[in-house]
């Protein structure tokens, strides 16, 4: 007997006939002898309708009351779903988040799960009932109803699968799996038979709305097998699984975040702690910050740019202006109407020329790249929103993703799922602070050199040309960061292995001379990498890491973030001290 969690999204329960169809799927599993927990979303676009209703009353609704309102959507569906199961002759019980005991913190409208009690659900499963759980909602320690953020039912489902040690978590939705990019944007996208947790985490957090990013944090932390499949047609779907089970592709997918804005804090005094103050000011206001780029200081001042979701831009501007005043920066500027296109893939770490290829594909379509950041498994480029769809198409085509569906489909649904019972101790460990940031390691890499182009003309294709030349020279670049252009000039930095520094610097100088730019190179830098799960979404990490570095007088030269990694580059002579500070701040043992 297996235990399976089945989640049905809004479109999969949009009307009574779809609710009955979903119930039939659960009943079939149940009749095959498995225990079934269903997690359901609000019907169709009901959550949007509730949001609009609130907006008709006030433009500043209280977050607590929003949660009270939005949680009703899922409550309707659970009741109807239980009735549907009854009508099919099966014992079933609906439960709201509070009834299950999904405990969250009190951050209304974006609450994080602290713990889930398994007793109620187990009791019902053991007496043979199907449990129908409301997605997206929980309860805080004071008994207030909370919600997990839009799209949060995925997180409820995977979290329940984790605490119940389910054999499989099926996500039923309106697409038949995870595609190389959103098939609504690009019909030529292809379905991936498998995708690694880290790739899915990046895809989701960089804009692929098909899965709530936090659900993949749970999946990775607790090793939950997640199968994304269609509610409306049978098929193998996509298995989200450990990297060892997923096909190793250079690029697996392209994600688009269509509504991005860029803030630039200009003329920030170049001293330890300045960038920390800017970023932590934003993150402590609950604003998710991405693509943080600081250019080389000139005359003791630097510019710091970052991107935020356009929906947060007003609040972000208020915070940035306040912090700019406090630290004596020259001012804040903001550009709206941008979009972020990201290529994601586990294989890019070890393959040269990936960045160059991506930038060349954009240049060929005359799409200007406004800012670049990379991590080991993703490259993000900021472009004009009007270019977004064409940019996705260009990157998708250049990596041949129309034909990406290599590897074989999983046979998970036909295999007999055998459950290995978990010990009570393990369950307790799973429950504590379920959604806390999980840091795995912090490493110091002293083998890198940093090369920066200064005053590079900001014309379409310049990044492509630079990385084409660098690729031809046989150089494998690691981090790449391109700052916001000012007065038509941008800065572009990259790191390479120190042993290739001579070649990198010479190549860079030749490239720079041809374009009237300069090159600054630092033969040895220290790169610190923190790996874990949920690094970007737990925005407070910037607070807890940049602060102690700043206090020790350590200046950060370059930062790049992803969901699974935070890289910072500091001066090589400060590497040892920096790693000791970070390990202590993270509660990791000394090496
Ligand atoms: P649900 O209501 O079932 O939770 P969502 O609308 O949240 O469904 O997610 C499914 C949608 O995600 C698809 O219809 C698709 O347009 C979109 N999507 C975005 N990126 C991808 C991707 N890489 N693969 C598949 N679907 C994607
Ligand atoms: N109903 C919620 C929403 O629309 C949660 C979800 O569907 O996952 O955001
Ligand atoms: Mg969804």
Coordinates of C-alpha atoms and ligand atoms in Angstrom, one line a residue, residues 7 9-11 172-175 177-179 181-184 203 208-210, ligand 1:
X7 CA -2.8 18.2 -5.9
X9 CA -4.9 23.3 -9.3
X10 CA -7.6 25.9 -10.1
X11 CA -8.2 24.9 -13.7
X172 CA -2.4 17.8 -11.6
X173 CA -2.6 20.9 -13.7
X174 CA -3.5 22.2 -17.1
X175 CA -0.2 21.3 -18.8
X177 CA 4.3 18.4 -17.5
X178 CA 7.2 20.8 -17.1
X179 CA 8.2 22.3 -20.5
X181 CA 9.6 27.2 -21.4
X182 CA 6.0 28.3 -20.8
X183 CA 4.1 26.7 -23.7
X184 CA 1.7 29.6 -23.7
X203 CA 13.1 27.9 -13.2
X208 CA 8.2 29.8 -14.5
X209 CA 4.8 29.9 -12.8
X210 CA 4.0 26.2 -13.2
Ligands
LIG1 P1 -2.5 25.4 -11.4 O1 -3.7 26.3 -11.3 O2 -2.8 24.0 -11.8 O3 -1.7 25.5 -10.2 P2 -0.8 27.2 -12.9 O4 -1.5 28.2 -13.8 O5 -0.3 27.7 -11.6 O6 -1.7 25.9 -12.7 O7 0.4 26.6 -13.7 C1 0.3 26.0 -14.9 C2 0.7 27.0 -16.0 O8 2.1 27.3 -15.9 C3 0.6 26.5 -17.4 O9 -0.6 26.6 -18.0 C4 1.7 27.2 -18.2 O10 1.2 28.3 -19.0 C5 2.5 27.9 -17.1 N1 4.0 27.6 -17.2 C6 4.9 28.5 -17.0 N2 6.1 28.0 -17.3 C7 5.9 26.7 -17.6 C8 6.8 25.6 -17.9 N3 8.1 25.8 -17.9 N4 6.2 24.4 -18.1 C9 4.9 24.2 -18.1 N5 4.1 25.2 -17.8 C10 4.5 26.4 -17.5

